[in-house]
Amino acid sequence: MTSPHGRRRLHLATALDRRSVYDADAYVSAARLAERGALDFVTLDDSLARPGPDALAVLSRLAPATRRVGLVPTVTTTHTEPFHVQAAVATLDWVSRGRAGWRIEVSTTEGEARLFGRRHAAPADALWQEAGEVADVAARLWDSWEDDAEIRDAATGRFVDRDKLHHVDFTGAAFSVKGPSIVPRPPQGHPVRVVDATGRAARAVAARYADVALVRTALPARAAAARAELRAAAEAYGRDPDELRVLAALDVDLGDGEYAAEPGHGGGGPRATPHGPLYRGGPVDLAELIVSWHRDGTVDGFHLTPVEPRRDLERLVNGTVSLLQHRGLFRTFYPGSTLRDHLGLTRPASQYTVAQGAS
Amino acid sequence: MTGPKPRQPKPMHLAAHFPGVNNTTVWADPRSGSQIDFGSFEHLARTAERGLFDFFFLAEGLRLREHKGRIHDLDVVGRPESLTVLNALAAVTDRLGLAATVNATFNEPYELARRLATLDHLSGGRAAWNVVTSSDAFTGENFRRGGYLDRAERYTRAAEFVATARELWDSWAPDGTPRPFAHHGRHFDIAGEFTLPRSPQGHPVVIQAGDSDEGREFAASSADVIFTRHGTLDAGRAFYADVKRRLARYGRSPGDLKIMPGVTVVLGDTATEARERAEEIRWQQVSPQTALLTLEQIWGVDLSGYDPDGPLPDVDPVADPQLSQGRTRQGDSVATAEKWRALAQERGLSIRQTVIEAGARQSFVGTPEQVAAELTEFVGRDAADGFILVPHLTPGGLDEFVDRVVPLLQERGAFRTAYEGTTLRSHLGLSDPVWKA
Ligand SMILES: Cc1cc2nc3c(=O)[nH]c(=O)nc-3n(C[C@H](O)[C@H](O)[C@H](O)COP(=O)(O)O)c2cc1C
């Protein structure tokens, strides 16, 4: 897994983001298309203030309409109740039978703060510190029901074994939570946490809690450095670095033909823009780029955001992905059923089970 | 109301409660399935839709109940988060209303209004919100703000919450452009732009569940539906008359608020068979352990030394709100204890028998014909506008009602034979809310 030249699996994900679409149909057809390409997961961004529906709700709506693809909504941690957030993400895992993720984000603007009227905007560092606490308490709450807590023991009249339910008694800087969760432990144990680790403020949370870290850069050297840094930091937190996937995050514009990338930006490579790294060109070029970054061990895969949702996702799946599949570089079917299976991540044991086993 | 011709029966509304977390569910029954797997929700919702029900209803509890300082372990426990499940159910149903119970104390209007509007959009106009306020400081320990409101204040907040949500739902202009909103009130001081246009129903349907004077007043001023516990004909008629009378104060007419008691139904091929099944279910619901615990909740003291098959304790009951936490308390427990003791003495009942006798909720027990007739009578005599059925079993608990009772109601002209509209408001016969733009 660690060797850059070993046969690491390639991971591909796409964003379903589209502006101001409020009904389900467009999201359903896009997610089904991504699933036809056997992509690991789809994301839907959210900020509470962006026009459009609630992201977690949309992906729940998609769960019964899809079978295998992972579903990763953005849920911000700044103005929400951690107890509600963990319950909703765990429920997405239940309704999708183990395909849920959670892209952790913070709300930095005063505009978002005014929608709640409870606190003012704060610096990113403080908000990410709090996001880390939310990620921590969420994991504890997911673990607060051991997997076999439900016993239905008619002889003693007990539905659950209360010794396998745990108060989390969490006290952080900004909030406290008693627990246990109201939702039994979700199918994946922990739904997959995704953190954009591009900004410095988010990096520690990514290294400590993320299963998938995103890095937005047009430069492979920078992506490789970020990956190495994240893995080292994860290890320093006591994690197995192979339990962290690092994906390059690019906007993709597949509207032009092959070799259409502008001169001076490395042929078909991505270039930096004020909105982040953008790849412009054709599906075949994009396949080349993916192969080369992955082969060199720069990243474990890619998270691609189509600039023109319908058109680019179609070209991505029917062009880029099918080419990669044809060359045997990307899966043609899902060998497992959970998002953790797709990502090659293990299902974590409950920290309470582990703690008891050790004592 | 009497006319020369037999009048058209008042339309009956039917809804289904997910059996979920309560002591109605007979989890020890071999046919009892998962209360958490999505398949259970899907089966019940599809069955409700097959029966042309108005809506499917999910309850909420935000902290696991505790008894004598330990987590309650005798009933079904563990449930998914309601709005997330209902969005998933929107994918596998077409017409059924989707109702989520969400507490107004531990949520914020902007966020919840957005989640409800999203469900309304994604389901094509089928969302409902059951506004509850019951949770106290015990539940508050799971939230940033803790338990910070007394009961009366929780209702004040709930009323302002609903009003604020409606301001948000109305905030876009009819031409589909967002307009800034600002609400400066006692509980909420917020401003900005809502992220969704007006939803298919205008406003998701608002349900209220709560019985105090404050609760009834809140319902009369703000709710579209009341979920009540008054399931006997006389209590139902009294409640119905009281609440409908209150509506005029808010410029509303009786048809603007539907009253739907939660009821259980037990069917049999004969009346005797149905009675036997009902009794069997009561015995399953009240295990010896449950009998003792129920008594402790009322007596307010530890009764673990008592034999569930023996007589009631001779110790005096005390009111101890700390003994059992996280459940909705009903009535004065010391008075209840006296009543139960009198009943047990008079009829020579054991602890378990007393709990089974005295704790039974109103239910409709009989042949499908008898039950159809009784339900129709309740509605005809203004004891209810319809019913929220609380099945005993997950996920098959509605099958028999839909297969055997619904057709009889339809034959009597008491219940629809097809959905006429696509939104929950249209099923309930509620008009679209005026757009206060
Ligand atoms: C039929 C019925 C169902 C209720 N369901 C819930 C529920 O699912 N979750 C909850 O927190 N409270 C529930 N409640 C509690 C009420 O919302 C209310 O807060 C409580 O009854 C106290 O208010 P009251 O004094 O007005 O009755 C329910 C109440 C009734 C009558």
mmCIF file of N, CA and C in Angstrom, chain A residues 110-218:
data_model
loop_
_atom_site.group_PDB
_atom_site.id
_atom_site.type_symbol
_atom_site.label_atom_id
_atom_site.label_comp_id
_atom_site.label_asym_id
_atom_site.label_seq_id
_atom_site.Cartn_x
_atom_site.Cartn_y
_atom_site.Cartn_z
ATOM 1 N N GLU A 110 -19.516 36.429 8.438
ATOM 2 C CA GLU A 110 -20.481 37.082 9.312
ATOM 3 C C GLU A 110 -21.904 36.873 8.769
ATOM 4 N N GLY A 111 -22.007 36.774 7.448
ATOM 5 C CA GLY A 111 -23.318 36.527 6.840
ATOM 6 C C GLY A 111 -23.929 35.227 7.346
ATOM 7 N N GLU A 112 -23.128 34.183 7.423
ATOM 8 C CA GLU A 112 -23.629 32.909 7.946
ATOM 9 C C GLU A 112 -23.971 33.034 9.430
ATOM 10 N N ALA A 113 -23.129 33.754 10.157
ATOM 11 C CA ALA A 113 -23.379 33.925 11.591
ATOM 12 C C ALA A 113 -24.718 34.627 11.837
ATOM 13 N N ARG A 114 -25.047 35.597 10.968
ATOM 14 C CA ARG A 114 -26.297 36.344 11.158
ATOM 15 C C ARG A 114 -27.540 35.500 10.899
ATOM 16 N N LEU A 115 -27.386 34.400 10.161
ATOM 17 C CA LEU A 115 -28.515 33.507 9.922
ATOM 18 C C LEU A 115 -28.922 32.782 11.206
ATOM 19 N N PHE A 116 -27.990 32.726 12.135
ATOM 20 C CA PHE A 116 -28.254 32.038 13.403
ATOM 21 C C PHE A 116 -28.388 33.011 14.570
ATOM 22 N N GLY A 117 -27.651 34.112 14.484
ATOM 23 C CA GLY A 117 -27.771 35.129 15.509
ATOM 24 C C GLY A 117 -27.277 34.709 16.879
ATOM 25 N N ARG A 118 -26.417 33.737 16.936
ATOM 26 C CA ARG A 118 -25.947 33.259 18.241
ATOM 27 C C ARG A 118 -24.522 33.654 18.552
ATOM 28 N N ARG A 119 -23.712 33.810 17.524
ATOM 29 C CA ARG A 119 -22.304 34.168 17.746
ATOM 30 C C ARG A 119 -21.804 34.882 16.505
ATOM 31 N N HIS A 120 -20.723 35.622 16.665
ATOM 32 C CA HIS A 120 -20.142 36.317 15.520
ATOM 33 C C HIS A 120 -19.191 35.408 14.767
ATOM 34 N N ALA A 121 -18.811 35.862 13.592
ATOM 35 C CA ALA A 121 -17.800 35.124 12.826
ATOM 36 C C ALA A 121 -16.507 35.079 13.633
ATOM 37 N N ALA A 122 -15.726 34.035 13.400
ATOM 38 C CA ALA A 122 -14.465 33.883 14.142
ATOM 39 C C ALA A 122 -13.369 33.503 13.154
ATOM 40 N N PRO A 123 -12.099 33.653 13.562
ATOM 41 C CA PRO A 123 -10.994 33.280 12.663
ATOM 42 C C PRO A 123 -11.002 31.786 12.343
ATOM 43 N N ALA A 124 -10.504 31.464 11.162
ATOM 44 C CA ALA A 124 -10.514 30.073 10.697
ATOM 45 C C ALA A 124 -9.830 29.123 11.682
ATOM 46 N N ASP A 125 -8.738 29.571 12.292
ATOM 47 C CA ASP A 125 -8.026 28.675 13.222
ATOM 48 C C ASP A 125 -8.928 28.212 14.358
ATOM 49 N N ALA A 126 -9.644 29.178 14.935
ATOM 50 C CA ALA A 126 -10.532 28.840 16.056
ATOM 51 C C ALA A 126 -11.657 27.927 15.577
ATOM 52 N N LEU A 127 -12.177 28.189 14.384
ATOM 53 C CA LEU A 127 -13.291 27.383 13.886
ATOM 54 C C LEU A 127 -12.851 25.963 13.570
ATOM 55 N N TRP A 128 -11.639 25.818 13.058
ATOM 56 C CA TRP A 128 -11.150 24.462 12.779
ATOM 57 C C TRP A 128 -10.812 23.705 14.060
ATOM 58 N N GLN A 129 -10.359 24.455 15.051
ATOM 59 C CA GLN A 129 -10.139 23.835 16.359
ATOM 60 C C GLN A 129 -11.462 23.222 16.852
ATOM 61 N N GLU A 130 -12.516 24.011 16.703
ATOM 62 C CA GLU A 130 -13.838 23.527 17.123
ATOM 63 C C GLU A 130 -14.313 22.383 16.222
ATOM 64 N N ALA A 131 -14.045 22.490 14.913
ATOM 65 C CA ALA A 131 -14.437 21.418 13.992
ATOM 66 C C ALA A 131 -13.780 20.101 14.411
ATOM 67 N N GLY A 132 -12.543 20.183 14.894
ATOM 68 C CA GLY A 132 -11.859 18.992 15.384
ATOM 69 C C GLY A 132 -12.595 18.390 16.580
ATOM 70 N N GLU A 133 -13.076 19.263 17.440
ATOM 71 C CA GLU A 133 -13.842 18.763 18.591
ATOM 72 C C GLU A 133 -15.147 18.114 18.146
ATOM 73 N N VAL A 134 -15.766 18.706 17.130
ATOM 74 C CA VAL A 134 -17.012 18.122 16.629
ATOM 75 C C VAL A 134 -16.728 16.746 16.010
ATOM 76 N N ALA A 135 -15.630 16.648 15.261
ATOM 77 C CA ALA A 135 -15.266 15.356 14.665
ATOM 78 C C ALA A 135 -14.976 14.329 15.762
ATOM 79 N N ASP A 136 -14.334 14.787 16.808
ATOM 80 C CA ASP A 136 -13.983 13.899 17.918
ATOM 81 C C ASP A 136 -15.254 13.388 18.608
ATOM 82 N N VAL A 137 -16.145 14.314 18.958
ATOM 83 C CA VAL A 137 -17.336 13.883 19.692
ATOM 84 C C VAL A 137 -18.240 13.048 18.788
ATOM 85 N N ALA A 138 -18.246 13.336 17.490
ATOM 86 C CA ALA A 138 -19.056 12.530 16.570
ATOM 87 C C ALA A 138 -18.569 11.084 16.583
ATOM 88 N N ALA A 139 -17.249 10.907 16.533
ATOM 89 C CA ALA A 139 -16.708 9.540 16.544
ATOM 90 C C ALA A 139 -17.065 8.832 17.848
ATOM 91 N N ARG A 140 -16.980 9.566 18.947
ATOM 92 C CA ARG A 140 -17.352 8.939 20.220
ATOM 93 C C ARG A 140 -18.821 8.543 20.239
ATOM 94 N N LEU A 141 -19.660 9.429 19.687
ATOM 95 C CA LEU A 141 -21.095 9.118 19.685
ATOM 96 C C LEU A 141 -21.399 7.945 18.757
ATOM 97 N N TRP A 142 -20.709 7.862 17.635
ATOM 98 C CA TRP A 142 -20.905 6.704 16.744
ATOM 99 C C TRP A 142 -20.492 5.422 17.457
ATOM 100 N N ASP A 143 -19.487 5.574 18.324
ATOM 101 C CA ASP A 143 -19.008 4.392 19.063
ATOM 102 C C ASP A 143 -19.816 4.128 20.329
ATOM 103 N N SER A 144 -20.700 5.056 20.691
ATOM 104 C CA SER A 144 -21.323 4.973 22.015
ATOM 105 C C SER A 144 -22.296 3.795 22.128
ATOM 106 N N TRP A 145 -22.705 3.296 20.976
ATOM 107 C CA TRP A 145 -23.396 1.999 20.946
ATOM 108 C C TRP A 145 -22.378 1.006 20.411
ATOM 109 N N GLU A 146 -22.025 0.019 21.169
ATOM 110 C CA GLU A 146 -21.187 -1.023 20.588
ATOM 111 C C GLU A 146 -22.016 -1.765 19.536
ATOM 112 N N ASP A 147 -21.312 -2.432 18.605
ATOM 113 C CA ASP A 147 -22.020 -3.043 17.476
ATOM 114 C C ASP A 147 -23.082 -4.045 17.917
ATOM 115 N N ASP A 148 -22.819 -4.729 19.004
ATOM 116 C CA ASP A 148 -23.763 -5.775 19.418
ATOM 117 C C ASP A 148 -24.563 -5.361 20.657
ATOM 118 N N ALA A 149 -24.848 -4.048 20.755
ATOM 119 C CA ALA A 149 -25.580 -3.569 21.935
ATOM 120 C C ALA A 149 -27.038 -4.045 21.949
ATOM 121 N N GLU A 150 -27.611 -4.211 20.754
ATOM 122 C CA GLU A 150 -29.007 -4.661 20.701
ATOM 123 C C GLU A 150 -29.046 -6.170 20.872
ATOM 124 N N ILE A 151 -29.721 -6.647 21.921
ATOM 125 C CA ILE A 151 -29.686 -8.096 22.208
ATOM 126 C C ILE A 151 -31.044 -8.780 22.086
ATOM 127 N N ARG A 152 -32.129 -8.044 22.276
ATOM 128 C CA ARG A 152 -33.484 -8.632 22.214
ATOM 129 C C ARG A 152 -33.553 -9.930 22.996
ATOM 130 N N ASP A 153 -33.235 -9.867 24.255
ATOM 131 C CA ASP A 153 -33.204 -11.061 25.089
ATOM 132 C C ASP A 153 -34.551 -11.225 25.800
ATOM 133 N N ALA A 154 -35.414 -12.023 25.196
ATOM 134 C CA ALA A 154 -36.768 -12.162 25.735
ATOM 135 C C ALA A 154 -36.751 -12.748 27.148
ATOM 136 N N ALA A 155 -35.779 -13.615 27.422
ATOM 137 C CA ALA A 155 -35.741 -14.271 28.726
ATOM 138 C C ALA A 155 -35.608 -13.265 29.870
ATOM 139 N N THR A 156 -34.769 -12.244 29.666
ATOM 140 C CA THR A 156 -34.594 -11.250 30.731
ATOM 141 C C THR A 156 -35.388 -9.981 30.448
ATOM 142 N N GLY A 157 -36.103 -9.962 29.311
ATOM 143 C CA GLY A 157 -36.922 -8.792 28.976
ATOM 144 C C GLY A 157 -36.125 -7.608 28.490
ATOM 145 N N ARG A 158 -34.825 -7.815 28.196
ATOM 146 C CA ARG A 158 -33.989 -6.663 27.817
ATOM 147 C C ARG A 158 -33.838 -6.552 26.309
ATOM 148 N N PHE A 159 -34.101 -5.366 25.794
ATOM 149 C CA PHE A 159 -33.923 -5.113 24.363
ATOM 150 C C PHE A 159 -32.460 -4.809 24.047
ATOM 151 N N VAL A 160 -31.843 -4.013 24.909
ATOM 152 C CA VAL A 160 -30.412 -3.700 24.734
ATOM 153 C C VAL A 160 -29.629 -4.134 25.955
ATOM 154 N N ASP A 161 -28.337 -4.312 25.739
ATOM 155 C CA ASP A 161 -27.414 -4.542 26.845
ATOM 156 C C ASP A 161 -26.844 -3.179 27.230
ATOM 157 N N ARG A 162 -27.335 -2.648 28.327
ATOM 158 C CA ARG A 162 -26.958 -1.262 28.671
ATOM 159 C C ARG A 162 -25.458 -1.132 28.961
ATOM 160 N N ASP A 163 -24.785 -2.228 29.237
ATOM 161 C CA ASP A 163 -23.336 -2.149 29.444
ATOM 162 C C ASP A 163 -22.593 -1.878 28.135
ATOM 163 N N LYS A 164 -23.301 -2.028 27.025
ATOM 164 C CA LYS A 164 -22.678 -1.739 25.725
ATOM 165 C C LYS A 164 -23.118 -0.398 25.156
ATOM 166 N N LEU A 165 -23.751 0.394 25.994
ATOM 167 C CA LEU A 165 -24.099 1.769 25.633
ATOM 168 C C LEU A 165 -23.289 2.682 26.544
ATOM 169 N N HIS A 166 -22.727 3.746 25.972
ATOM 170 C CA HIS A 166 -21.790 4.552 26.760
ATOM 171 C C HIS A 166 -22.120 6.033 26.725
ATOM 172 N N HIS A 167 -22.117 6.637 27.898
ATOM 173 C CA HIS A 167 -22.146 8.102 27.947
ATOM 174 C C HIS A 167 -20.788 8.581 27.451
ATOM 175 N N VAL A 168 -20.772 9.577 26.571
ATOM 176 C CA VAL A 168 -19.464 10.008 26.068
ATOM 177 C C VAL A 168 -18.851 11.064 26.985
ATOM 178 N N ASP A 169 -19.688 11.769 27.755
ATOM 179 C CA ASP A 169 -19.203 12.775 28.715
ATOM 180 C C ASP A 169 -18.124 13.659 28.120
ATOM 181 N N PHE A 170 -18.408 14.216 26.955
ATOM 182 C CA PHE A 170 -17.413 15.021 26.248
ATOM 183 C C PHE A 170 -17.507 16.479 26.682
ATOM 184 N N THR A 171 -16.367 17.051 27.031
ATOM 185 C CA THR A 171 -16.323 18.486 27.299
ATOM 186 C C THR A 171 -15.222 19.104 26.472
ATOM 187 N N GLY A 172 -15.604 19.975 25.553
ATOM 188 C CA GLY A 172 -14.616 20.666 24.741
ATOM 189 C C GLY A 172 -14.565 22.134 25.140
ATOM 190 N N ALA A 173 -13.869 22.928 24.333
ATOM 191 C CA ALA A 173 -13.749 24.346 24.649
ATOM 192 C C ALA A 173 -15.078 25.057 24.433
ATOM 193 N N ALA A 174 -15.868 24.597 23.441
ATOM 194 C CA ALA A 174 -17.059 25.346 23.054
ATOM 195 C C ALA A 174 -18.373 24.664 23.415
ATOM 196 N N PHE A 175 -18.339 23.398 23.746
ATOM 197 C CA PHE A 175 -19.608 22.707 24.035
ATOM 198 C C PHE A 175 -19.324 21.417 24.790
ATOM 199 N N SER A 176 -20.396 20.856 25.352
ATOM 200 C CA SER A 176 -20.271 19.543 25.975
ATOM 201 C C SER A 176 -21.439 18.675 25.518
ATOM 202 N N VAL A 177 -21.226 17.372 25.525
ATOM 203 C CA VAL A 177 -22.251 16.418 25.099
ATOM 204 C C VAL A 177 -22.213 15.225 26.052
ATOM 205 N N LYS A 178 -23.390 14.801 26.493
ATOM 206 C CA LYS A 178 -23.469 13.699 27.450
ATOM 207 C C LYS A 178 -23.479 12.324 26.763
ATOM 208 N N GLY A 179 -24.327 12.189 25.713
ATOM 209 C CA GLY A 179 -24.438 10.891 25.066
ATOM 210 C C GLY A 179 -25.304 9.950 25.867
ATOM 211 N N PRO A 180 -25.421 8.680 25.449
ATOM 212 C CA PRO A 180 -24.969 8.160 24.157
ATOM 213 C C PRO A 180 -25.783 8.739 22.997
ATOM 214 N N SER A 181 -25.413 8.368 21.785
ATOM 215 C CA SER A 181 -26.198 8.781 20.632
ATOM 216 C C SER A 181 -27.577 8.155 20.705
ATOM 217 N N ILE A 182 -28.515 8.723 19.964
ATOM 218 C CA ILE A 182 -29.818 8.072 19.839
ATOM 219 C C ILE A 182 -29.814 7.075 18.680
ATOM 220 N N VAL A 183 -28.804 7.164 17.834
ATOM 221 C CA VAL A 183 -28.724 6.307 16.647
ATOM 222 C C VAL A 183 -27.743 5.169 16.938
ATOM 223 N N PRO A 184 -28.149 3.925 16.722
ATOM 224 C CA PRO A 184 -27.189 2.830 16.900
ATOM 225 C C PRO A 184 -25.977 2.991 15.977
ATOM 226 N N ARG A 185 -24.892 2.331 16.336
ATOM 227 C CA ARG A 185 -23.649 2.472 15.566
ATOM 228 C C ARG A 185 -23.918 2.224 14.082
ATOM 229 N N PRO A 186 -23.479 3.159 13.224
ATOM 230 C CA PRO A 186 -23.807 3.016 11.795
ATOM 231 C C PRO A 186 -23.067 1.847 11.141
ATOM 232 N N PRO A 187 -23.569 1.395 9.984
ATOM 233 C CA PRO A 187 -22.993 0.202 9.332
ATOM 234 C C PRO A 187 -21.480 0.270 9.140
ATOM 235 N N GLN A 188 -20.951 1.443 8.773
ATOM 236 C CA GLN A 188 -19.501 1.519 8.567
ATOM 237 C C GLN A 188 -18.731 1.751 9.875
ATOM 238 N N GLY A 189 -19.403 1.747 10.980
ATOM 239 C CA GLY A 189 -18.738 2.101 12.236
ATOM 240 C C GLY A 189 -18.584 3.601 12.306
ATOM 241 N N HIS A 190 -17.689 4.119 11.507
ATOM 242 C CA HIS A 190 -17.579 5.557 11.295
ATOM 243 C C HIS A 190 -17.821 5.855 9.823
ATOM 244 N N PRO A 191 -18.841 6.632 9.510
ATOM 245 C CA PRO A 191 -18.945 7.117 8.132
ATOM 246 C C PRO A 191 -17.636 7.816 7.740
ATOM 247 N N VAL A 192 -17.345 7.850 6.453
ATOM 248 C CA VAL A 192 -16.053 8.348 5.975
ATOM 249 C C VAL A 192 -15.964 9.875 6.109
ATOM 250 N N ARG A 193 -14.922 10.350 6.799
ATOM 251 C CA ARG A 193 -14.770 11.801 6.961
ATOM 252 C C ARG A 193 -13.808 12.349 5.916
ATOM 253 N N VAL A 194 -14.247 13.412 5.266
ATOM 254 C CA VAL A 194 -13.468 14.047 4.213
ATOM 255 C C VAL A 194 -13.167 15.474 4.657
ATOM 256 N N VAL A 195 -11.904 15.872 4.542
ATOM 257 C CA VAL A 195 -11.543 17.245 4.912
ATOM 258 C C VAL A 195 -10.687 17.839 3.803
ATOM 259 N N ASP A 196 -11.027 19.032 3.375
ATOM 260 C CA ASP A 196 -10.166 19.758 2.445
ATOM 261 C C ASP A 196 -8.988 20.294 3.245
ATOM 262 N N ALA A 197 -7.815 19.723 2.975
ATOM 263 C CA ALA A 197 -6.633 20.046 3.776
ATOM 264 C C ALA A 197 -5.750 21.075 3.087
ATOM 265 N N THR A 198 -6.294 21.783 2.111
ATOM 266 C CA THR A 198 -5.480 22.748 1.384
ATOM 267 C C THR A 198 -5.050 23.897 2.286
ATOM 268 N N GLY A 199 -5.986 24.421 3.038
ATOM 269 C CA GLY A 199 -5.675 25.549 3.924
ATOM 270 C C GLY A 199 -4.951 25.065 5.174
ATOM 271 N N ARG A 200 -4.062 25.888 5.688
ATOM 272 C CA ARG A 200 -3.260 25.494 6.844
ATOM 273 C C ARG A 200 -4.132 25.205 8.062
ATOM 274 N N ALA A 201 -5.197 26.017 8.216
ATOM 275 C CA ALA A 201 -6.027 25.888 9.419
ATOM 276 C C ALA A 201 -6.689 24.522 9.527
ATOM 277 N N ALA A 202 -6.968 23.897 8.378
ATOM 278 C CA ALA A 202 -7.701 22.627 8.389
ATOM 279 C C ALA A 202 -6.777 21.414 8.480
ATOM 280 N N ARG A 203 -5.475 21.635 8.366
ATOM 281 C CA ARG A 203 -4.581 20.491 8.150
ATOM 282 C C ARG A 203 -4.493 19.543 9.342
ATOM 283 N N ALA A 204 -4.468 20.112 10.537
ATOM 284 C CA ALA A 204 -4.365 19.235 11.711
ATOM 285 C C ALA A 204 -5.612 18.373 11.849
ATOM 286 N N VAL A 205 -6.776 18.957 11.584
ATOM 287 C CA VAL A 205 -8.024 18.186 11.672
ATOM 288 C C VAL A 205 -8.018 17.080 10.617
ATOM 289 N N ALA A 206 -7.510 17.402 9.435
ATOM 290 C CA ALA A 206 -7.441 16.397 8.375
ATOM 291 C C ALA A 206 -6.531 15.242 8.799
ATOM 292 N N ALA A 207 -5.363 15.590 9.323
ATOM 293 C CA ALA A 207 -4.406 14.538 9.691
ATOM 294 C C ALA A 207 -4.944 13.679 10.825
ATOM 295 N N ARG A 208 -5.687 14.290 11.699
ATOM 296 C CA ARG A 208 -6.130 13.574 12.883
ATOM 297 C C ARG A 208 -7.416 12.778 12.665
ATOM 298 N N TYR A 209 -8.357 13.359 11.895
ATOM 299 C CA TYR A 209 -9.685 12.740 11.809
ATOM 300 C C TYR A 209 -10.113 12.286 10.422
ATOM 301 N N ALA A 210 -9.488 12.792 9.370
ATOM 302 C CA ALA A 210 -10.011 12.498 8.030
ATOM 303 C C ALA A 210 -9.651 11.082 7.590
ATOM 304 N N ASP A 211 -10.559 10.474 6.857
ATOM 305 C CA ASP A 211 -10.262 9.240 6.131
ATOM 306 C C ASP A 211 -9.803 9.584 4.719
ATOM 307 N N VAL A 212 -10.304 10.720 4.238
ATOM 308 C CA VAL A 212 -9.920 11.215 2.916
ATOM 309 C C VAL A 212 -9.581 12.689 3.065
ATOM 310 N N ALA A 213 -8.369 13.068 2.631
ATOM 311 C CA ALA A 213 -7.997 14.480 2.633
ATOM 312 C C ALA A 213 -7.940 14.955 1.192
ATOM 313 N N LEU A 214 -8.456 16.146 0.963
ATOM 314 C CA LEU A 214 -8.406 16.727 -0.370
ATOM 315 C C LEU A 214 -7.311 17.794 -0.392
ATOM 316 N N VAL A 215 -6.605 17.852 -1.514
ATOM 317 C CA VAL A 215 -5.586 18.882 -1.674
ATOM 318 C C VAL A 215 -5.817 19.566 -3.009
ATOM 319 N N ARG A 216 -6.068 20.842 -2.962
ATOM 320 C CA ARG A 216 -6.327 21.584 -4.194
ATOM 321 C C ARG A 216 -5.046 22.267 -4.642
ATOM 322 N N THR A 217 -4.434 21.730 -5.650
ATOM 323 C CA THR A 217 -3.237 22.345 -6.213
ATOM 324 C C THR A 217 -3.066 21.907 -7.664
ATOM 325 N N ALA A 218 -2.468 22.797 -8.453
ATOM 326 C CA ALA A 218 -2.192 22.464 -9.848
ATOM 327 C C ALA A 218 -0.820 21.818 -9.992
#
